XYZ file of C-alpha atoms in Angstrom:
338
model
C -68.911 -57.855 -12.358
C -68.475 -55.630 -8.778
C -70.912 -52.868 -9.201
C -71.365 -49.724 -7.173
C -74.448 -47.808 -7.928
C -73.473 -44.452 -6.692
C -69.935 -44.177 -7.827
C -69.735 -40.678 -9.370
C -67.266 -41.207 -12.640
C -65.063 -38.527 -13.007
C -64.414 -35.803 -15.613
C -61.858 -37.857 -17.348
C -64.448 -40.758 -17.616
C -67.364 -38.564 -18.617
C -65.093 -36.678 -21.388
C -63.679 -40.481 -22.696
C -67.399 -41.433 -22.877
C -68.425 -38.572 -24.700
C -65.732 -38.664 -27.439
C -66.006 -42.400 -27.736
C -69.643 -41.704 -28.623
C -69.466 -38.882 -30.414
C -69.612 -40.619 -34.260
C -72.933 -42.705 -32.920
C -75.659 -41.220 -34.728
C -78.217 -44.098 -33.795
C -79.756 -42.581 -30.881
C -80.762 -45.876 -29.153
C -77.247 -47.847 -30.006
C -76.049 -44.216 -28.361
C -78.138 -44.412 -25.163
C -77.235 -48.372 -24.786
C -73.218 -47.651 -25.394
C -73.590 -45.317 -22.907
C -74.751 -47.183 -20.137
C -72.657 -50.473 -21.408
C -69.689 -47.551 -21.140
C -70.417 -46.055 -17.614
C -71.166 -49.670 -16.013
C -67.373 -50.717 -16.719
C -65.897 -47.777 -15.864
C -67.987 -48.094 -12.392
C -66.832 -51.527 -12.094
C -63.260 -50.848 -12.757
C -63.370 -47.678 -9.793
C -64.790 -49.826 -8.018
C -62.047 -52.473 -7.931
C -59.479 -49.396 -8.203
C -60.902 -48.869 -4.650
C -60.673 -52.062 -3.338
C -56.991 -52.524 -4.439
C -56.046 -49.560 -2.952
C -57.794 -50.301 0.369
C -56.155 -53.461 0.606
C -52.520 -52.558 -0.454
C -52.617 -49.524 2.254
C -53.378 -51.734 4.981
C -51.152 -54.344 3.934
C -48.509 -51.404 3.578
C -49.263 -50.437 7.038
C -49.394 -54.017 8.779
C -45.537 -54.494 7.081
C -44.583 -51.174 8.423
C -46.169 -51.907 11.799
C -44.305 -55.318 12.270
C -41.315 -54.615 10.645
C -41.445 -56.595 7.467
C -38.357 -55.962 5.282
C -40.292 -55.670 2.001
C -43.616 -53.505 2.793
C -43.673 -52.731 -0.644
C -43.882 -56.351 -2.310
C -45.662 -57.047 0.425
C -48.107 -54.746 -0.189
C -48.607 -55.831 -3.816
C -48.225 -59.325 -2.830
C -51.906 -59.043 -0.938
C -53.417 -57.321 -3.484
C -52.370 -60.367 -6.071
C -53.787 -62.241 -3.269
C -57.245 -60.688 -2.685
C -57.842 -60.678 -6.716
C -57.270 -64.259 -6.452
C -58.980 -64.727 -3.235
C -62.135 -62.733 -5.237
C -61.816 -65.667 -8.324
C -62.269 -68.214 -6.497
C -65.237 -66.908 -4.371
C -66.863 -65.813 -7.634
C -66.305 -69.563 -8.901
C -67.747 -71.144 -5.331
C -70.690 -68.854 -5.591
C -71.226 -70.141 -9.237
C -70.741 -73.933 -8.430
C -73.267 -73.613 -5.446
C -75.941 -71.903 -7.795
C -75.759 -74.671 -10.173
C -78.426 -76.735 -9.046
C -80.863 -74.302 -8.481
C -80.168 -72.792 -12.003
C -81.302 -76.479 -12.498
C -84.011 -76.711 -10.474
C -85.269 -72.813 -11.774
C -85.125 -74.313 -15.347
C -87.251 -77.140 -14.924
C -89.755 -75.699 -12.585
C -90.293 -72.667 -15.303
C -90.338 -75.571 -17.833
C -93.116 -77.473 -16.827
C -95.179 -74.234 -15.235
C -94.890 -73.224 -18.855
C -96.098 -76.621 -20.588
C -98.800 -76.294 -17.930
C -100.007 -73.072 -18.837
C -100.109 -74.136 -22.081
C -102.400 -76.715 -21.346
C -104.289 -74.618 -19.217
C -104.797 -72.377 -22.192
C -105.852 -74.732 -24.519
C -108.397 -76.149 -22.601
C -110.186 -72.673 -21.941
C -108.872 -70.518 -24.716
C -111.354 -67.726 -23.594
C -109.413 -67.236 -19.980
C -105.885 -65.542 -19.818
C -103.638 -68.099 -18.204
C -100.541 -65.684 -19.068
C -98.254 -65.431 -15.812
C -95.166 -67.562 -17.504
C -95.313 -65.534 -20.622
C -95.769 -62.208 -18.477
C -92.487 -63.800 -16.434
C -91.080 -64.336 -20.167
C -91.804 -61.102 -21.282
C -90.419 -59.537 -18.419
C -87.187 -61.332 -18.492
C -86.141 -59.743 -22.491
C -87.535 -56.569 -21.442
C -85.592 -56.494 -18.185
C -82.365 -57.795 -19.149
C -82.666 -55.680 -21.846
C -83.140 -52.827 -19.355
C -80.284 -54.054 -17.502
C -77.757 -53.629 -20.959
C -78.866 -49.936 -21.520
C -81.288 -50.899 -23.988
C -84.173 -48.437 -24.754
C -87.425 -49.973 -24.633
C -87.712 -48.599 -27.712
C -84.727 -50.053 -29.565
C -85.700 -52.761 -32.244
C -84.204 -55.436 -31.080
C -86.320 -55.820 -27.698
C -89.504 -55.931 -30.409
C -87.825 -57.904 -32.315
C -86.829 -60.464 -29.450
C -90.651 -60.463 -27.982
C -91.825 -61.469 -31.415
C -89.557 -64.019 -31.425
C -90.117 -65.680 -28.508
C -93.826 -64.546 -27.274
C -95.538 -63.947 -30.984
C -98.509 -62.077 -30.823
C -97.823 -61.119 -26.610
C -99.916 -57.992 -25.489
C -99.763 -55.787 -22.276
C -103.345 -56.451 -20.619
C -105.133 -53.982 -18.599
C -104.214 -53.877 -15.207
C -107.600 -56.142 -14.353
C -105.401 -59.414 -16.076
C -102.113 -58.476 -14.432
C -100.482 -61.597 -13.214
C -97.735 -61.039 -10.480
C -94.732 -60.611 -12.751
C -96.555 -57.307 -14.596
C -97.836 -55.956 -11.184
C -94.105 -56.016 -9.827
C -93.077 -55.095 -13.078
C -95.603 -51.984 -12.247
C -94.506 -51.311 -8.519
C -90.896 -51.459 -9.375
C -90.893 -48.308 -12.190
C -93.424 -46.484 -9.571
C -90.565 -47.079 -6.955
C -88.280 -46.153 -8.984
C -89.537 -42.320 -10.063
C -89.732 -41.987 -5.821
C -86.297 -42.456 -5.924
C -86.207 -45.943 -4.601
C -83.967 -48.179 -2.800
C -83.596 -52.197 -3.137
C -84.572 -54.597 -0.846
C -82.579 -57.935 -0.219
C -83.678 -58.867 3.136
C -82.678 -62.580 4.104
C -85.206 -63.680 6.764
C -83.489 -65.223 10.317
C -84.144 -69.071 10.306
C -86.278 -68.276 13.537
C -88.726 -66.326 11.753
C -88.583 -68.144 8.449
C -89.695 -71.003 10.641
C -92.483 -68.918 12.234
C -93.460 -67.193 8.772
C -93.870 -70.807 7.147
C -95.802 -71.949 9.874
C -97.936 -68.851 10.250
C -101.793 -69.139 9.100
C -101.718 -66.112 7.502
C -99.034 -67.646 4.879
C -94.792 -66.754 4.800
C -95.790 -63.257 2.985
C -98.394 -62.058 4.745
C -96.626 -62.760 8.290
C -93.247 -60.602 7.130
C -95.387 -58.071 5.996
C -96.864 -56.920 9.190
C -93.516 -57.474 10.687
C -91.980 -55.207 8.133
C -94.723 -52.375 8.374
C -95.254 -52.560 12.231
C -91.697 -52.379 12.532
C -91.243 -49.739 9.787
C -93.762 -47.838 11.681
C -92.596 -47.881 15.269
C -89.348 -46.480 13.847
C -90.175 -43.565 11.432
C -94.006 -43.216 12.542
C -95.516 -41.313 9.722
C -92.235 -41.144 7.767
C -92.359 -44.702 7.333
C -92.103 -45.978 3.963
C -93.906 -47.491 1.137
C -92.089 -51.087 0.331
C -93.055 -54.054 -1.732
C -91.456 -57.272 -2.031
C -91.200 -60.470 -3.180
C -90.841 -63.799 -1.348
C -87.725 -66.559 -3.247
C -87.074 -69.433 -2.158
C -83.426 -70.463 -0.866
C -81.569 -73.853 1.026
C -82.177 -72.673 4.324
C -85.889 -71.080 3.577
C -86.389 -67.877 2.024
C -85.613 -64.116 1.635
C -87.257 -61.205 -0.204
C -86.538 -59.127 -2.768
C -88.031 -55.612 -3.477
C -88.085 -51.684 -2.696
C -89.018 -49.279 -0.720
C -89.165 -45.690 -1.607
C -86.248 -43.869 0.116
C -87.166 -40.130 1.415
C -84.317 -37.539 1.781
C -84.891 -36.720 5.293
C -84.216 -40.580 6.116
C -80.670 -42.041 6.171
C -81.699 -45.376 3.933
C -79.213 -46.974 6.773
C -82.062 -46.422 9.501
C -84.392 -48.225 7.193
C -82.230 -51.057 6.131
C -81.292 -51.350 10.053
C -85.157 -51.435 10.978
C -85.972 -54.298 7.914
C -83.083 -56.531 9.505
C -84.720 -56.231 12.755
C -88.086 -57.039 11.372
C -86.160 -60.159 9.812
C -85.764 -61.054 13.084
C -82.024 -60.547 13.673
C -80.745 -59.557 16.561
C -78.367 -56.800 16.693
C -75.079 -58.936 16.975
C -76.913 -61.202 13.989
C -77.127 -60.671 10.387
C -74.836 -57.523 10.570
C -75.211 -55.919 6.992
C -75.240 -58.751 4.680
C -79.044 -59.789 5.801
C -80.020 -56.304 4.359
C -77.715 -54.343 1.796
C -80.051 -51.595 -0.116
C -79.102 -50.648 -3.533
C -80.120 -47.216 -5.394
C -83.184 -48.696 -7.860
C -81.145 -47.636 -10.974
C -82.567 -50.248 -13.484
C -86.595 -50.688 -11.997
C -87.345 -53.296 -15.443
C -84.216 -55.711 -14.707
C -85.189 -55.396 -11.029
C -88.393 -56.417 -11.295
C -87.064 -59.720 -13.692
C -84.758 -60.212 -11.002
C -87.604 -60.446 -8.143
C -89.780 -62.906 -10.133
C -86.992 -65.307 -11.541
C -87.705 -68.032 -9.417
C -91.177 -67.710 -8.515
C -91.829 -71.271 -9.885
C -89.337 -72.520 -7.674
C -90.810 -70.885 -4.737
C -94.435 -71.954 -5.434
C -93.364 -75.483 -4.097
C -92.555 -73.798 -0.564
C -95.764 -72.382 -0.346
C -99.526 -72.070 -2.130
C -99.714 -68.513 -0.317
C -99.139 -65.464 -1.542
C -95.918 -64.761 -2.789
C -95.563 -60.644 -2.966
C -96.713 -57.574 -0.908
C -97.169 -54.213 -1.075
C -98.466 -50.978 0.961
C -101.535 -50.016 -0.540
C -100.403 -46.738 -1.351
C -97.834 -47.390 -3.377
C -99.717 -50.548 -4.759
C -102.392 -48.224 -5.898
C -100.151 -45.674 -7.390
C -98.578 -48.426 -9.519
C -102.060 -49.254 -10.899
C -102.869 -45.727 -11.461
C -99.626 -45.058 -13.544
C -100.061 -48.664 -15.416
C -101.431 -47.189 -18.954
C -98.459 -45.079 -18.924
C -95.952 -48.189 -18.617
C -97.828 -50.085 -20.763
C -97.413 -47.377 -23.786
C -94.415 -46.962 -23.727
C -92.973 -50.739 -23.336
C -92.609 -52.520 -26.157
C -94.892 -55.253 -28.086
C -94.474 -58.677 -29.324
Protein backbone atom coordinates (compact mmCIF):
# COMPACT_ATOMS: atom_id res chain seq x y z
CA UNK A 1 0.00 0.00 0.00
CA UNK A 2 1.57 3.73 -1.25
CA UNK A 3 2.13 5.53 1.94
CA UNK A 4 2.96 9.15 2.55
CA UNK A 5 3.95 9.96 6.03
CA UNK A 6 3.22 13.60 6.11
CA UNK A 7 0.01 13.81 4.23
CA UNK A 8 -2.17 16.09 6.40
CA UNK A 9 -5.93 14.41 6.10
CA UNK A 10 -8.40 16.86 5.83
CA UNK A 11 -11.40 18.02 7.90
CA UNK A 12 -13.72 15.80 6.06
CA UNK A 13 -11.38 12.78 6.85
CA UNK A 14 -10.75 13.74 10.46
CA UNK A 15 -14.71 14.34 11.07
CA UNK A 16 -15.49 10.65 9.09
CA UNK A 17 -12.88 9.18 11.50
CA UNK A 18 -14.27 10.59 14.45
CA UNK A 19 -17.93 9.58 13.88
CA UNK A 20 -16.91 6.18 12.63
CA UNK A 21 -15.31 5.80 16.06
CA UNK A 22 -17.45 7.37 18.09
CA UNK A 23 -19.54 3.98 19.48
CA UNK A 24 -15.82 2.34 20.31
CA UNK A 25 -15.68 2.32 23.90
CA UNK A 26 -12.54 -0.08 24.05
CA UNK A 27 -9.92 2.42 24.29
CA UNK A 28 -7.13 0.28 22.70
CA UNK A 29 -9.50 -1.30 19.73
CA UNK A 30 -10.17 2.80 19.54
CA UNK A 31 -6.51 3.89 19.30
CA UNK A 32 -5.74 0.81 16.73
CA UNK A 33 -9.03 1.73 14.42
CA UNK A 34 -7.71 4.90 14.38
CA UNK A 35 -4.50 4.48 12.97
CA UNK A 36 -5.85 1.35 10.69
CA UNK A 37 -8.45 4.43 9.63
CA UNK A 38 -5.94 7.33 8.95
CA UNK A 39 -3.32 4.90 7.10
CA UNK A 40 -6.04 4.23 4.24
CA UNK A 41 -7.24 7.39 3.97
CA UNK A 42 -3.36 8.51 3.53
CA UNK A 43 -2.96 5.88 1.06
CA UNK A 44 -5.98 6.67 -0.92
CA UNK A 45 -4.74 10.83 -1.04
CA UNK A 46 -1.96 9.64 -1.86
CA UNK A 47 -2.99 7.82 -5.05
CA UNK A 48 -5.74 10.72 -5.47
CA UNK A 49 -2.47 12.70 -6.08
CA UNK A 50 -0.83 10.63 -8.31
CA UNK A 51 -3.90 10.25 -10.62
CA UNK A 52 -4.33 13.67 -10.83
CA UNK A 53 -0.66 14.39 -11.62
CA UNK A 54 -0.70 12.04 -14.30
CA UNK A 55 -4.10 12.85 -16.02
CA UNK A 56 -3.00 16.76 -16.07
CA UNK A 57 0.01 16.09 -17.90
CA UNK A 58 -1.46 13.67 -20.10
CA UNK A 59 -4.28 16.42 -20.59
CA UNK A 60 -1.65 18.83 -21.45
CA UNK A 61 0.64 16.59 -23.81
CA UNK A 62 -2.96 15.93 -25.94
CA UNK A 63 -3.59 19.58 -25.92
CA UNK A 64 0.01 20.36 -26.86
CA UNK A 65 0.05 17.94 -29.94
CA UNK A 66 -3.26 18.20 -30.97
CA UNK A 67 -4.83 14.93 -30.05
CA UNK A 68 -8.57 14.87 -30.88
CA UNK A 69 -9.64 13.22 -27.61
CA UNK A 70 -7.49 14.97 -24.66
CA UNK A 71 -10.05 13.94 -22.47
CA UNK A 72 -10.06 9.98 -22.99
CA UNK A 73 -6.79 10.46 -23.43
CA UNK A 74 -6.23 11.76 -20.33
CA UNK A 75 -8.12 8.98 -18.51
CA UNK A 76 -6.71 6.52 -20.82
CA UNK A 77 -3.03 7.13 -19.00
CA UNK A 78 -4.28 7.14 -15.81
CA UNK A 79 -5.92 3.41 -16.52
CA UNK A 80 -2.51 2.96 -17.76
CA UNK A 81 -0.24 4.06 -14.87
CA UNK A 82 -2.64 2.01 -12.30
CA UNK A 83 -1.84 -0.85 -14.40
CA UNK A 84 1.66 0.06 -15.04
CA UNK A 85 1.80 0.32 -10.82
CA UNK A 86 0.27 -3.67 -10.68
CA UNK A 87 2.55 -5.03 -12.41
CA UNK A 88 5.63 -3.31 -10.80
CA UNK A 89 4.14 -4.21 -7.41
CA UNK A 90 3.94 -7.97 -8.76
CA UNK A 91 7.81 -7.80 -10.27
CA UNK A 92 8.95 -6.40 -6.99
CA UNK A 93 7.13 -9.37 -5.23
CA UNK A 94 8.43 -12.16 -7.64
CA UNK A 95 12.08 -10.81 -7.23
CA UNK A 96 11.75 -10.89 -3.29
CA UNK A 97 10.75 -14.41 -3.36
CA UNK A 98 13.88 -16.03 -2.89
CA UNK A 99 15.21 -14.03 -0.36
CA UNK A 100 11.89 -14.35 1.64
CA UNK A 101 13.32 -17.93 1.15
CA UNK A 102 16.59 -17.55 1.97
CA UNK A 103 15.44 -15.03 5.25
CA UNK A 104 13.28 -18.04 6.39
CA UNK A 105 15.77 -20.58 6.51
CA UNK A 106 18.66 -18.58 7.72
CA UNK A 107 16.28 -17.39 10.86
CA UNK A 108 15.37 -21.13 10.98
CA UNK A 109 18.44 -22.69 11.66
CA UNK A 110 20.01 -19.44 13.73
CA UNK A 111 17.02 -20.30 15.86
CA UNK A 112 17.57 -24.25 16.20
CA UNK A 113 21.12 -23.07 16.92
CA UNK A 114 20.39 -20.93 19.66
CA UNK A 115 18.51 -23.45 20.99
CA UNK A 116 21.26 -25.65 21.18
CA UNK A 117 23.40 -23.09 22.34
CA UNK A 118 21.05 -22.70 25.24
CA UNK A 119 20.79 -26.02 26.23
CA UNK A 120 24.21 -26.68 26.48
CA UNK A 121 24.88 -23.64 28.93
CA UNK A 122 21.48 -22.95 30.36
CA UNK A 123 23.13 -20.38 32.78
CA UNK A 124 24.21 -17.89 29.66
CA UNK A 125 21.51 -15.83 27.72
CA UNK A 126 21.85 -16.90 24.13
CA UNK A 127 18.53 -14.78 23.35
CA UNK A 128 19.20 -12.62 20.06
CA UNK A 129 16.57 -14.81 17.78
CA UNK A 130 13.93 -14.62 20.41
CA UNK A 131 14.80 -10.78 21.04
CA UNK A 132 14.48 -10.66 16.87
CA UNK A 133 11.11 -12.73 17.58
CA UNK A 134 9.91 -10.61 20.09
CA UNK A 135 10.54 -7.65 18.23
CA UNK A 136 8.85 -8.74 15.13
CA UNK A 137 4.93 -9.18 17.16
CA UNK A 138 5.70 -6.15 18.99
CA UNK A 139 6.65 -4.20 15.88
CA UNK A 140 4.20 -5.30 13.47
CA UNK A 141 1.94 -4.85 16.02
CA UNK A 142 3.19 -1.25 16.28
CA UNK A 143 2.92 -0.97 12.68
CA UNK A 144 -1.27 -1.91 12.84
CA UNK A 145 -1.96 0.82 15.53
CA UNK A 146 -1.79 -1.59 18.20
CA UNK A 147 -1.10 -0.28 21.77
CA UNK A 148 1.57 -2.03 23.43
CA UNK A 149 -0.76 -2.40 25.86
CA UNK A 150 -3.62 -4.11 24.02
CA UNK A 151 -4.07 -7.89 24.99
CA UNK A 152 -3.51 -9.39 22.13
CA UNK A 153 0.34 -8.39 21.73
CA UNK A 154 0.61 -10.29 25.44
CA UNK A 155 -1.28 -12.66 24.37
CA UNK A 156 0.76 -13.31 21.03
CA UNK A 157 4.32 -13.17 23.06
CA UNK A 158 3.00 -15.89 25.30
CA UNK A 159 2.19 -17.74 22.54
CA UNK A 160 5.05 -17.82 20.70
CA UNK A 161 8.06 -16.80 23.25
CA UNK A 162 6.45 -18.37 26.72
CA UNK A 163 8.01 -17.13 29.62
CA UNK A 164 10.21 -14.14 27.30
CA UNK A 165 11.51 -11.22 29.59
CA UNK A 166 13.02 -7.73 28.73
CA UNK A 167 16.73 -8.03 30.19
CA UNK A 168 18.63 -5.19 31.49
CA UNK A 169 20.35 -3.30 29.07
CA UNK A 170 23.82 -5.34 30.13
CA UNK A 171 22.08 -8.66 28.02
CA UNK A 172 20.77 -6.55 25.15
CA UNK A 173 21.41 -8.39 21.97
CA UNK A 174 21.33 -6.16 18.76
CA UNK A 175 17.64 -6.45 17.94
CA UNK A 176 16.64 -4.79 21.67
CA UNK A 177 19.49 -2.16 21.38
CA UNK A 178 17.97 -0.98 17.91
CA UNK A 179 14.77 -1.63 19.27
CA UNK A 180 16.16 1.07 22.02
CA UNK A 181 17.83 3.64 19.53
CA UNK A 182 14.88 3.64 17.28
CA UNK A 183 12.05 4.97 20.12
CA UNK A 184 15.03 7.43 21.37
CA UNK A 185 15.12 8.64 17.64
CA UNK A 186 11.93 8.78 17.43
CA UNK A 187 10.95 11.36 20.57
CA UNK A 188 13.93 13.69 18.62
CA UNK A 189 11.71 13.75 15.95
CA UNK A 190 13.54 11.42 13.69
CA UNK A 191 13.93 10.72 10.14
CA UNK A 192 14.57 7.16 8.32
CA UNK A 193 17.48 6.07 6.79
CA UNK A 194 17.52 3.81 3.57
CA UNK A 195 20.84 4.49 2.20
CA UNK A 196 21.88 1.93 -0.64
CA UNK A 197 25.71 1.90 -0.66
CA UNK A 198 27.47 2.57 -4.46
CA UNK A 199 28.97 -0.84 -5.63
CA UNK A 200 32.41 1.11 -5.43
CA UNK A 201 32.25 1.54 -1.86
CA UNK A 202 30.37 -1.62 -1.00
CA UNK A 203 33.42 -3.17 -2.57
CA UNK A 204 35.80 -1.02 -0.47
CA UNK A 205 33.56 -1.38 2.81
CA UNK A 206 33.72 -5.34 2.42
CA UNK A 207 37.21 -5.28 1.90
CA UNK A 208 38.02 -2.75 4.60
CA UNK A 209 39.87 -4.15 7.91
CA UNK A 210 37.86 -2.32 10.00
CA UNK A 211 34.69 -4.51 8.76
CA UNK A 212 31.57 -3.15 6.08
CA UNK A 213 30.00 -1.18 9.27
CA UNK A 214 32.61 0.32 10.76
CA UNK A 215 34.09 1.72 7.29
CA UNK A 216 30.44 3.51 6.36
CA UNK A 217 30.37 4.81 9.61
CA UNK A 218 33.25 7.14 9.50
CA UNK A 219 32.22 7.90 6.02
CA UNK A 220 28.79 8.83 7.22
CA UNK A 221 29.99 10.96 10.31
CA UNK A 222 33.07 12.61 8.59
CA UNK A 223 30.87 13.45 5.90
CA UNK A 224 27.93 14.44 8.15
CA UNK A 225 30.38 16.62 9.81
CA UNK A 226 32.11 18.52 7.05
CA UNK A 227 28.58 19.52 6.02
CA UNK A 228 26.64 20.71 9.15
CA UNK A 229 29.85 20.98 11.52
CA UNK A 230 28.37 21.00 14.94
CA UNK A 231 24.79 20.69 13.64
CA UNK A 232 25.56 17.40 12.43
CA UNK A 233 23.41 14.69 13.47
CA UNK A 234 23.07 11.74 15.64
CA UNK A 235 22.30 8.53 13.19
CA UNK A 236 22.34 4.83 13.71
CA UNK A 237 21.97 2.16 11.31
CA UNK A 238 21.89 -1.11 10.36
CA UNK A 239 23.86 -3.02 7.70
CA UNK A 240 21.24 -5.85 5.23
CA UNK A 241 22.36 -7.69 2.95
CA UNK A 242 21.13 -7.39 -0.85
CA UNK A 243 22.15 -9.10 -4.67
CA UNK A 244 24.52 -6.56 -5.46
CA UNK A 245 26.02 -6.12 -1.66
CA UNK A 246 24.38 -4.20 0.90
CA UNK A 247 22.54 -1.05 2.16
CA UNK A 248 21.55 0.31 5.58
CA UNK A 249 18.71 0.94 7.30
CA UNK A 250 18.23 3.39 10.28
CA UNK A 251 17.71 7.14 11.59
CA UNK A 252 19.03 10.03 12.27
CA UNK A 253 17.51 12.66 14.39
CA UNK A 254 16.26 15.50 12.12
CA UNK A 255 16.73 19.21 13.71
CA UNK A 256 14.37 22.05 12.55
CA UNK A 257 16.96 24.38 11.46
CA UNK A 258 18.16 21.57 8.88
CA UNK A 259 16.25 20.88 5.62
CA UNK A 260 16.31 16.76 6.13
CA UNK A 261 17.08 17.16 2.12
CA UNK A 262 20.71 18.54 3.00
CA UNK A 263 21.16 15.51 5.15
CA UNK A 264 19.78 12.88 2.91
CA UNK A 265 21.96 14.69 0.03
CA UNK A 266 25.19 14.49 2.34
CA UNK A 267 24.40 10.41 3.32
CA UNK A 268 24.21 9.70 -0.59
CA UNK A 269 27.47 11.30 -0.98
CA UNK A 270 28.97 9.43 1.87
CA UNK A 271 27.48 6.27 -0.06
CA UNK A 272 29.74 7.17 -2.46
CA UNK A 273 27.52 8.45 -5.30
CA UNK A 274 28.40 10.91 -7.33
CA UNK A 275 26.14 13.70 -7.96
CA UNK A 276 24.75 12.50 -11.44
CA UNK A 277 24.53 8.82 -9.49
CA UNK A 278 22.02 7.48 -7.20
CA UNK A 279 19.75 10.62 -7.62
CA UNK A 280 17.07 10.19 -4.77
CA UNK A 281 16.27 6.62 -4.75
CA UNK A 282 19.87 5.70 -3.00
CA UNK A 283 18.54 7.84 -0.02
CA UNK A 284 14.69 8.62 0.48
CA UNK A 285 14.14 9.69 4.39
CA UNK A 286 10.88 8.97 5.90
CA UNK A 287 9.31 10.86 9.10
CA UNK A 288 10.04 7.92 12.01
CA UNK A 289 6.23 7.61 12.62
CA UNK A 290 6.16 3.92 13.87
CA UNK A 291 9.99 3.67 15.84
CA UNK A 292 8.82 -0.37 17.09
CA UNK A 293 7.93 -1.62 13.37
CA UNK A 294 11.04 0.31 12.28
CA UNK A 295 13.27 -1.18 14.33
CA UNK A 296 11.65 -4.99 13.20
CA UNK A 297 12.12 -3.75 9.88
CA UNK A 298 16.06 -2.98 10.35
CA UNK A 299 16.81 -6.40 11.94
CA UNK A 300 14.65 -8.73 9.61
CA UNK A 301 17.36 -10.13 7.84
CA UNK A 302 20.20 -9.94 10.05
CA UNK A 303 20.67 -13.77 9.72
CA UNK A 304 20.90 -13.38 6.19
CA UNK A 305 23.46 -10.76 6.42
CA UNK A 306 25.68 -12.57 8.98
CA UNK A 307 26.88 -14.78 5.98
CA UNK A 308 28.33 -11.48 4.24
CA UNK A 309 30.21 -10.65 7.09
CA UNK A 310 31.39 -11.82 10.92
CA UNK A 311 31.78 -7.90 11.63
CA UNK A 312 29.69 -5.80 13.16
CA UNK A 313 26.49 -5.32 11.76
CA UNK A 314 24.99 -1.82 13.37
CA UNK A 315 26.32 1.66 14.44
CA UNK A 316 25.57 4.39 16.31
CA UNK A 317 26.94 7.97 17.57
CA UNK A 318 27.67 7.60 21.03
CA UNK A 319 25.44 10.19 22.03
CA UNK A 320 22.51 9.02 20.94
CA UNK A 321 23.69 5.35 21.69
CA UNK A 322 24.02 6.39 25.25
CA UNK A 323 20.79 8.18 25.49
CA UNK A 324 19.03 5.01 24.28
CA UNK A 325 20.62 3.10 27.21
CA UNK A 326 19.78 5.74 29.61
CA UNK A 327 16.00 5.78 28.62
CA UNK A 328 15.99 1.70 28.38
CA UNK A 329 14.04 1.03 31.89
CA UNK A 330 11.49 3.30 30.60
CA UNK A 331 10.91 1.16 27.27
CA UNK A 332 11.20 -1.80 28.96
CA UNK A 333 8.07 -0.89 31.42
CA UNK A 334 6.00 -0.06 29.37
CA UNK A 335 6.37 -2.89 26.48
CA UNK A 336 4.67 -5.75 26.94
CA UNK A 337 5.61 -9.38 28.46
CA UNK A 338 5.43 -12.86 27.33
Amino acid sequence: MSQRPDVILSPADEQWIEDTLFEMEDPDLRAEWDVRLRKELAAKAVSADENRDTFNEAYKRAMDTGIADPLEYAERAVELAFKQKIMDWNLAALKASPQIFATKAANRAAEQGEGASKSASPGKRRMLQADRRYLEITGIADRNGQPMSAGSVGAEIKKTLPGYKLPHWEKTTLPLKVLALAVETGKRGGRTINLRISHDASAKALRSSRGPVSFVQNQVRDTLKRRFEADAPEFWFVMEQDPKGFHLHGAYEHASRIDYLDIDRALRDAGGWGSAQGKGLSQMSAFLKDPIWWAHYTVKQINVTRMLTDRKLFASTAEIRDAARGGWEAVRARMPRG
